[in-house]
XYZ file of C-alpha atoms in Angstrom:
567
model
C -85.593 -8.298 129.703
C -82.088 -9.522 129.926
C -79.041 -9.403 127.599
C -76.151 -11.806 127.541
C -73.212 -10.679 125.403
C -69.895 -12.242 124.260
C -70.949 -15.835 124.842
C -68.773 -18.570 123.279
C -70.674 -20.371 120.439
C -72.501 -23.406 121.739
C -75.715 -24.764 123.348
C -77.148 -23.157 126.467
C -79.969 -23.920 128.824
C -81.998 -21.044 130.120
C -84.349 -21.332 133.163
C -86.951 -18.819 134.236
C -88.067 -18.792 137.834
C -90.571 -16.531 139.525
C -92.612 -17.316 142.630
C -96.151 -18.227 141.739
C -95.408 -19.029 138.176
C -94.408 -22.253 136.494
C -90.655 -22.636 135.905
C -89.733 -22.672 132.255
C -86.553 -24.182 130.837
C -85.532 -23.365 127.187
C -82.623 -24.369 125.030
C -80.727 -21.830 122.953
C -78.005 -22.521 120.399
C -75.595 -19.662 119.710
C -73.504 -19.933 116.512
C -70.635 -17.789 115.316
C -71.505 -14.200 114.322
C -75.194 -14.657 115.396
C -77.566 -12.907 117.596
C -80.542 -14.828 119.008
C -83.585 -13.162 120.601
C -85.795 -15.401 122.767
C -89.262 -14.450 124.127
C -90.987 -16.693 126.653
C -94.281 -16.861 128.419
C -94.657 -17.916 132.080
C -98.050 -19.040 133.405
C -99.594 -19.325 136.892
C -98.662 -22.461 138.646
C -98.593 -24.074 142.068
C -96.085 -22.804 144.627
C -93.846 -25.678 145.638
C -92.225 -23.922 148.501
C -93.367 -22.063 151.616
C -93.325 -18.362 150.996
C -95.046 -15.118 152.186
C -97.012 -13.494 149.401
C -97.732 -9.817 149.885
C -99.206 -9.238 146.419
C -100.938 -11.610 144.055
C -98.809 -13.172 141.311
C -99.737 -12.306 137.708
C -101.750 -14.867 135.852
C -99.397 -14.754 132.966
C -96.070 -12.992 132.231
C -95.173 -12.833 128.604
C -93.132 -9.615 128.050
C -89.788 -11.223 129.213
C -87.314 -11.120 126.428
C -83.812 -12.402 126.385
C -81.047 -11.685 123.807
C -77.870 -13.497 123.239
C -74.888 -12.703 121.071
C -71.849 -14.612 120.074
C -68.419 -13.373 121.140
C -67.371 -13.732 117.423
C -69.571 -11.174 115.911
C -68.151 -9.472 112.741
C -65.925 -6.496 113.544
C -65.943 -7.089 117.271
C -69.252 -5.128 117.455
C -71.484 -5.288 120.533
C -74.755 -7.073 120.605
C -77.897 -4.992 119.976
C -80.100 -4.476 123.056
C -83.311 -6.358 123.442
C -86.363 -4.432 122.172
C -88.491 -3.193 125.029
C -92.183 -3.925 125.197
C -94.392 -0.989 126.017
C -95.967 -0.833 129.458
C -99.434 -2.319 129.384
C -101.736 -4.410 131.579
C -100.923 -8.097 131.499
C -103.310 -10.055 129.260
C -105.451 -12.944 130.443
C -104.146 -16.488 130.058
C -104.648 -18.037 126.664
C -103.976 -21.462 125.168
C -101.403 -20.071 122.820
C -98.172 -22.126 122.508
C -94.944 -20.731 123.929
C -93.027 -18.632 121.376
C -90.084 -20.136 119.695
C -86.514 -18.511 119.474
C -86.276 -15.887 116.832
C -82.960 -15.679 114.975
C -81.946 -12.243 113.553
C -80.134 -12.589 110.270
C -79.044 -8.942 110.067
C -77.856 -7.885 113.490
C -76.311 -4.598 112.172
C -79.859 -2.981 111.981
C -80.156 -3.365 115.699
C -76.823 -1.818 116.569
C -75.754 1.662 117.456
C -75.015 3.826 114.382
C -71.639 5.358 114.175
C -70.365 7.515 111.262
C -67.823 5.700 109.129
C -64.657 7.505 108.452
C -61.175 6.740 107.043
C -58.365 7.533 109.339
C -55.894 10.349 108.229
C -52.915 9.194 106.188
C -49.424 10.697 105.801
C -49.122 13.680 103.494
C -45.892 14.676 101.841
C -44.978 18.142 103.058
C -43.416 18.965 99.695
C -46.647 18.312 97.991
C -48.970 19.989 100.526
C -47.363 21.818 103.470
C -50.559 23.183 105.062
C -53.234 21.350 106.983
C -56.408 22.900 108.586
C -59.074 21.668 110.981
C -61.768 22.682 113.342
C -61.315 22.105 117.125
C -63.405 19.461 118.760
C -64.200 19.525 122.529
C -66.658 16.629 122.335
C -65.971 13.671 124.669
C -68.859 11.315 123.759
C -66.580 8.677 122.033
C -64.609 8.058 125.218
C -67.751 7.341 127.332
C -69.104 5.073 124.588
C -65.812 3.122 124.374
C -65.889 2.825 128.148
C -69.451 1.412 127.881
C -68.390 -1.300 125.533
C -65.292 -2.214 127.626
C -67.370 -2.215 130.807
C -69.508 -4.805 129.069
C -66.296 -6.800 128.280
C -66.527 -6.098 124.552
C -64.114 -4.303 122.224
C -65.827 -1.338 120.582
C -66.574 -1.055 116.841
C -63.695 0.807 115.229
C -65.889 3.703 114.115
C -67.019 4.303 117.714
C -63.411 5.245 118.482
C -62.746 8.896 117.652
C -59.206 9.447 119.015
C -59.474 13.202 119.520
C -62.478 12.785 121.721
C -60.670 10.219 123.797
C -57.622 12.472 124.111
C -59.755 15.570 124.998
C -61.727 13.721 127.633
C -59.000 14.572 130.065
C -57.848 17.882 131.442
C -54.166 18.910 131.056
C -51.953 21.486 132.795
C -51.845 24.084 129.999
C -51.152 27.585 131.073
C -54.311 29.853 131.037
C -54.271 32.987 128.812
C -52.762 36.059 130.193
C -52.991 38.445 127.229
C -56.666 39.180 127.215
C -57.499 36.586 124.587
C -60.097 33.868 125.406
C -57.487 31.031 125.194
C -53.793 30.319 125.224
C -51.837 28.206 122.718
C -48.797 25.933 123.422
C -46.933 23.229 121.527
C -44.300 20.605 122.084
C -42.347 18.246 119.746
C -41.012 14.944 121.121
C -40.054 11.473 120.074
C -42.925 9.301 119.004
C -43.464 6.461 121.498
C -44.830 3.889 119.007
C -42.507 4.762 116.060
C -39.039 5.863 117.347
C -37.922 7.191 113.976
C -40.844 9.669 113.929
C -41.655 12.797 115.933
C -44.865 13.727 117.745
C -46.257 17.237 117.704
C -48.671 18.153 120.542
C -50.758 21.381 120.252
C -52.543 22.470 123.388
C -55.304 25.138 123.594
C -56.521 26.242 127.033
C -59.692 28.230 127.378
C -60.215 30.942 129.921
C -62.052 29.820 133.044
C -65.060 32.021 133.837
C -66.220 31.785 137.423
C -69.900 30.970 137.784
C -70.762 34.101 139.638
C -69.256 36.127 136.749
C -71.036 34.189 133.990
C -73.846 35.948 132.020
C -77.447 34.793 132.591
C -78.370 31.380 131.040
C -81.418 31.104 128.911
C -81.812 27.281 128.587
C -84.266 25.055 126.871
C -84.236 21.435 127.739
C -85.349 19.505 124.572
C -86.126 16.013 125.866
C -86.978 12.855 123.950
C -89.837 11.124 125.794
C -90.633 8.537 123.115
C -91.080 4.848 123.828
C -87.433 3.993 123.240
C -86.467 6.268 126.199
C -88.178 4.118 128.885
C -85.132 2.162 130.074
C -83.342 3.318 133.178
C -80.123 4.252 131.111
C -82.223 6.760 129.023
C -84.925 9.124 130.271
C -84.334 8.287 134.044
C -80.618 9.005 133.567
C -81.368 12.265 131.789
C -83.595 13.294 134.633
C -80.848 12.612 137.188
C -78.345 14.569 134.954
C -80.537 17.666 134.616
C -81.435 17.720 138.370
C -77.723 18.171 138.939
C -77.712 21.160 136.458
C -80.867 22.661 137.993
C -79.309 22.564 141.442
C -76.595 25.011 140.291
C -78.935 27.507 138.540
C -79.154 31.072 139.820
C -82.093 33.471 140.034
C -81.031 35.157 136.800
C -81.012 31.873 134.874
C -84.030 30.617 133.043
C -85.138 27.130 132.032
C -88.038 25.852 129.812
C -88.693 22.267 129.022
C -89.841 20.985 125.612
C -90.635 17.415 125.108
C -91.296 15.387 121.946
C -92.693 11.965 121.246
C -95.521 11.607 118.751
C -95.694 15.468 118.796
C -93.723 18.254 120.554
C -95.125 20.194 123.483
C -94.049 22.739 126.200
C -93.805 20.854 129.444
C -92.542 23.880 131.411
C -92.595 27.558 130.313
C -89.458 29.693 130.965
C -88.922 29.515 134.728
C -86.342 31.255 136.951
C -83.449 29.139 138.196
C -84.537 30.234 141.727
C -87.721 28.131 141.459
C -85.865 24.777 141.506
C -88.773 22.741 142.930
C -90.995 23.788 140.015
C -88.360 22.822 137.461
C -87.611 19.465 139.217
C -91.295 18.645 139.619
C -91.709 19.221 135.808
C -88.805 16.854 135.179
C -90.123 14.176 137.566
C -93.527 14.264 135.846
C -92.130 13.204 132.420
C -92.937 9.747 131.181
C -91.709 7.912 128.069
C -94.072 6.594 125.404
C -94.895 6.946 121.720
C -92.927 7.656 118.481
C -90.280 10.275 117.970
C -91.079 13.527 116.218
C -87.585 15.013 116.677
C -87.723 17.655 114.018
C -90.894 19.105 115.451
C -89.238 19.297 118.876
C -86.228 21.028 117.528
C -88.447 23.715 115.899
C -90.366 24.369 119.133
C -87.252 24.424 121.329
C -85.527 26.982 119.153
C -88.686 29.099 119.031
C -88.909 29.088 122.862
C -85.151 30.014 123.051
C -85.628 32.833 120.559
C -88.836 34.190 122.216
C -86.803 34.468 125.472
C -83.524 35.400 123.862
C -81.153 37.388 126.171
C -78.753 39.476 124.136
C -76.362 39.632 127.088
C -76.708 35.984 128.075
C -75.856 32.348 127.144
C -78.720 31.078 124.932
C -78.654 27.302 124.491
C -80.801 24.318 123.707
C -79.904 21.102 125.465
C -81.120 18.137 123.370
C -81.113 14.707 125.191
C -82.042 11.637 123.189
C -80.985 8.259 121.885
C -81.258 9.783 118.396
C -84.166 7.572 117.350
C -86.125 10.233 115.335
C -88.746 8.442 113.315
C -91.584 10.844 112.753
C -91.634 14.040 110.548
C -88.248 15.446 109.667
C -86.059 12.465 110.688
C -83.277 11.771 108.197
C -79.847 13.044 108.917
C -79.491 15.448 105.907
C -82.831 17.111 106.642
C -82.100 17.445 110.386
C -78.636 18.773 109.576
C -80.169 21.467 107.410
C -82.646 22.304 110.053
C -79.930 22.731 112.634
C -77.811 24.874 110.306
C -80.706 27.269 109.883
C -81.328 27.514 113.612
C -77.599 28.168 114.233
C -78.008 31.634 112.696
C -80.375 32.570 115.565
C -77.413 32.850 117.961
C -78.702 29.963 120.034
C -76.074 27.246 120.779
C -76.743 23.530 120.958
C -75.663 20.921 123.477
C -76.403 17.277 122.470
C -76.566 14.544 125.213
C -76.784 11.018 123.936
C -78.029 8.118 126.058
C -78.791 4.448 125.519
C -76.948 1.407 124.400
C -77.397 -0.897 121.460
C -79.402 1.411 119.258
C -77.839 4.886 119.906
C -77.721 7.034 116.792
C -74.321 8.392 117.507
C -73.877 9.513 113.876
C -76.859 11.824 114.052
C -75.944 13.235 117.501
C -72.422 14.074 116.415
C -73.705 15.715 113.138
C -76.206 17.896 115.022
C -73.639 19.096 117.578
C -71.140 19.968 114.819
C -73.696 21.864 112.728
C -75.407 23.679 115.709
C -72.405 25.435 117.246
C -72.490 22.910 120.044
C -70.908 20.117 121.963
C -71.826 16.398 122.295
C -71.568 14.213 125.365
C -72.692 10.617 125.940
C -73.906 9.656 129.331
C -73.327 6.047 130.359
C -73.643 6.627 134.172
C -74.575 9.080 136.819
C -70.924 9.665 137.344
C -70.521 10.866 133.718
C -73.559 13.107 134.233
C -71.775 14.675 137.161
C -68.691 15.268 135.043
C -70.706 16.988 132.294
C -73.170 19.001 134.334
C -71.291 19.647 137.567
C -67.504 19.465 137.206
C -67.464 20.919 133.676
C -70.678 22.866 133.694
C -69.040 26.123 132.486
C -67.520 24.396 129.509
C -70.817 22.618 128.747
C -72.912 25.729 128.803
C -70.665 28.809 128.288
C -69.023 29.504 124.993
C -65.985 31.809 125.220
C -65.047 31.409 121.433
C -66.725 30.029 118.284
C -65.656 29.029 114.875
C -62.178 28.117 116.176
C -59.913 26.903 113.374
C -56.372 25.656 113.498
C -53.925 25.651 110.618
C -50.341 24.315 110.577
C -47.877 25.058 107.779
C -44.904 22.669 107.870
C -41.435 23.467 106.636
C -40.729 20.806 103.920
C -37.001 21.327 104.574
C -37.445 19.777 108.039
C -40.655 17.640 107.669
C -40.878 14.930 105.022
C -44.440 14.009 105.856
C -47.097 14.358 108.478
C -50.456 12.961 109.524
C -52.994 14.164 112.088
C -54.070 11.682 114.703
C -57.792 11.893 114.770
C -60.054 14.887 113.817
C -61.119 13.095 110.602
C -64.533 14.522 110.928
C -63.320 17.960 111.674
C -60.999 18.405 108.721
C -61.310 21.661 106.760
C -60.042 22.821 103.379
C -57.106 25.154 103.663
C -59.205 27.852 101.895
C -61.767 27.694 104.694
C -59.287 29.025 107.282
C -59.790 32.615 106.261
C -63.424 32.266 105.236
C -65.514 33.593 108.082
C -68.623 32.085 106.717
C -67.310 28.559 107.284
C -68.517 26.931 110.540
C -66.082 25.444 113.060
C -66.056 24.290 116.667
C -66.753 26.312 119.837
C -64.608 26.485 122.944
C -66.246 26.488 126.359
C -65.160 28.066 129.551
C -62.254 26.219 130.953
C -62.168 23.755 128.213
C -58.835 22.464 126.857
C -58.146 21.118 123.438
C -55.323 18.834 122.475
C -54.319 17.888 118.839
C -51.587 15.560 117.875
C -49.603 15.140 114.694
C -47.100 12.345 113.766
C -44.306 13.541 111.583
C -41.510 11.994 109.539
C -38.521 14.243 109.829
C -36.734 15.154 106.538
C -33.338 14.966 108.228
C -31.870 14.774 111.655
C -32.209 18.505 112.426
C -33.994 20.542 114.944
C -35.437 24.034 114.653
C -38.697 25.786 113.562
C -40.641 23.022 111.858
C -44.036 24.741 111.427
C -46.102 27.846 111.753
C -49.195 27.608 113.828
C -52.219 29.837 113.148
C -55.587 29.988 114.872
C -58.687 31.899 113.972
C -61.648 32.391 116.195
C -64.729 34.671 116.690
C -66.202 36.077 119.956
C -69.333 34.196 120.912
C -71.609 36.940 119.520
C -69.123 38.094 116.812
C -68.985 37.457 113.144
C -65.509 38.503 112.243
C -62.510 36.276 113.168
C -59.296 37.195 114.956
C -55.885 35.654 114.221
C -53.290 34.160 116.566
C -50.002 33.054 115.147
C -47.055 31.237 116.653
C -44.259 28.836 115.799
C -43.621 25.129 116.494
C -40.060 24.367 117.344
C -38.468 20.932 117.606
C -35.621 21.127 120.122
C -34.735 17.404 119.900
C -36.625 15.972 122.959
C -36.878 12.289 123.042
C -40.094 10.527 124.110
C -39.027 10.282 127.726
C -38.167 13.907 128.026
C -41.680 14.991 126.987
C -43.867 16.757 129.421
C -46.308 14.520 131.510
C -49.188 16.072 129.620
C -47.832 15.123 126.207
C -46.869 11.617 127.371
C -50.283 10.990 128.863
C -52.030 12.234 125.737
C -49.816 9.988 123.673
C -50.831 6.941 125.765
C -54.487 7.756 125.128
C -53.860 8.216 121.473
C -52.012 4.783 121.430
C -54.979 3.141 123.057
C -57.306 4.732 120.433
C -55.196 3.516 117.551
C -55.046 -0.011 118.962
C -58.789 -0.136 119.357
C -59.263 1.231 115.787
C -56.831 -1.349 114.464
C -54.871 1.539 112.861
C -52.356 0.631 110.172
C -50.181 3.529 111.715
C -50.012 2.037 115.227
C -46.371 0.969 114.670
C -44.897 -0.796 117.644
C -47.837 0.118 119.898
C -49.069 -2.387 122.419
C -51.609 -2.178 125.141
C -48.930 -3.063 127.653
C -46.903 -0.054 126.513
C -49.921 2.315 126.527
C -50.693 0.998 129.981
C -47.181 1.585 131.384
C -47.011 5.183 129.875
C -50.472 6.117 131.151
C -49.643 4.711 134.632
C -46.292 6.461 134.837
C -47.826 9.829 133.707
C -51.145 9.527 135.693
C -50.127 12.387 138.077
C -52.874 13.993 140.243
C -56.313 12.302 139.697
C -58.806 13.813 142.183
C -61.869 12.435 140.284
C -60.370 9.062 139.379
C -60.688 9.597 135.565
C -57.061 8.596 134.821
C -57.228 5.565 137.120
C -60.354 4.536 135.282
C -58.345 4.833 131.896
C -55.816 2.328 133.269
C -58.603 -0.206 133.952
C -59.970 0.398 130.439
C -56.499 -0.367 128.919
C -56.146 -3.510 131.017
C -59.609 -4.592 129.841
C -58.681 -3.885 126.206
C -55.512 -5.876 126.596
C -57.308 -8.856 127.925
C -60.156 -8.783 125.349
C -57.668 -8.404 122.534
C -55.691 -11.499 123.653
C -52.481 -9.549 123.579
C -50.969 -11.256 126.698
C -51.791 -14.731 125.255
C -50.245 -13.843 121.895
C -47.018 -12.747 123.571
C -46.829 -15.904 125.589
C -47.409 -17.967 122.484
C -44.594 -16.253 120.654
C -42.273 -16.913 123.576
């Protein structure tokens, strides 16, 4: 199967060549906002050239499928992936005519599903001075955006969650020194894209727990092995990722593997991390095929985790899937309710999304939020290394849960404010003191950055807000309070710390990709210049990669051409 995306509307000729089979030429017409899927059949034919044959050619090849999409699809969305035919013996030749092109009228049904949300608006401080939200350490949106840009496509706006893009990067926030699980810092500076406004940056830095000091890990890998997981960017990629994790396990750690397709089953009973060969052999033996009974798999995985629960350890289910649950309990509200019930067991959840074109990102995000968990999207082996090697402690080890943040602005100094991102993590102000309300977890070494854009009431400096945080110990049920103040000392945008300026550049990119009405004077060129100037140390190359992503976005948006046209 092959997929061609972002083609200009027009007529194309497609030729299929394979030694031992007849060459086939087909004509395809691509119109505006259309997706065309073309299946073809190649039959045995004479070989017109001198070749060495080491295996016999198939008599007929009829599973080849090619999909095309116009570069002018609505909303700048990506083309859906071609559907994959299940592995099966090739049929015998038959006199059936070659299949004709199939035109898909509703391409949206074939696309990845992202939760729709409305971006935060400005709120008058005199009307409502307090704002509350749950922290978010997920990074899935950034990897998803990168996947679209790597394919030379601008992402759908709902695929862009600005807080996840900002939090993809590590910052130089000071670690805690007072015995608490995390430290809190803040800075107020000029806003790069709106000079009359101010930008508030809140930074939370989690304590780093060295691996040898970490409690034992009781892990259950919950792996989707349904038919949709066959492609190399799905189950094979998950196997590669989990091999990296297994390589770091210790003798006191335990791993079980639960798989689900048409039904759920235990592929590996709880096994010591010392027996790496047994765990890896169980992973290597997994094959994809069948429908997807995700709800049944979740039930079994949590049962295994509870049966082997370690009161002194880290108990976690790692769910890896494209989110295509289609058997049994499979709708988002029912699965959300199921995960909320399992959350009370003390078992945390990590969601790992894979696949392109039909990823159910909305479901994965919901499950991670409701399951005291985190959510990562794997688009490459490099991203798997980031999640399961470089940031393994943050992925597996929770140092605080139900972390809530509340700001109370001074209406005398702040006319209005709006939070940049975190739309899906907003909380009612009354939820801040309510310990029964769920919020985000913070992993070992994780940092969290939140940005607010404010309109100052007058040209004055001073204490503009009170910052409060509540959190629970990983096994606790009563929250503790941290309180500090946010002070504006008059810094302009250029005087901001490198961390704040780099975070602002990432947020600027996010607003441009979302087409935010609050992007002000932001341009891709400005975001690129700011990110490049504040790149700093970049041992893993993540920040250099961001620069390439901004350059690609600038090119795809036509920003350079528009500037030249104005001139």
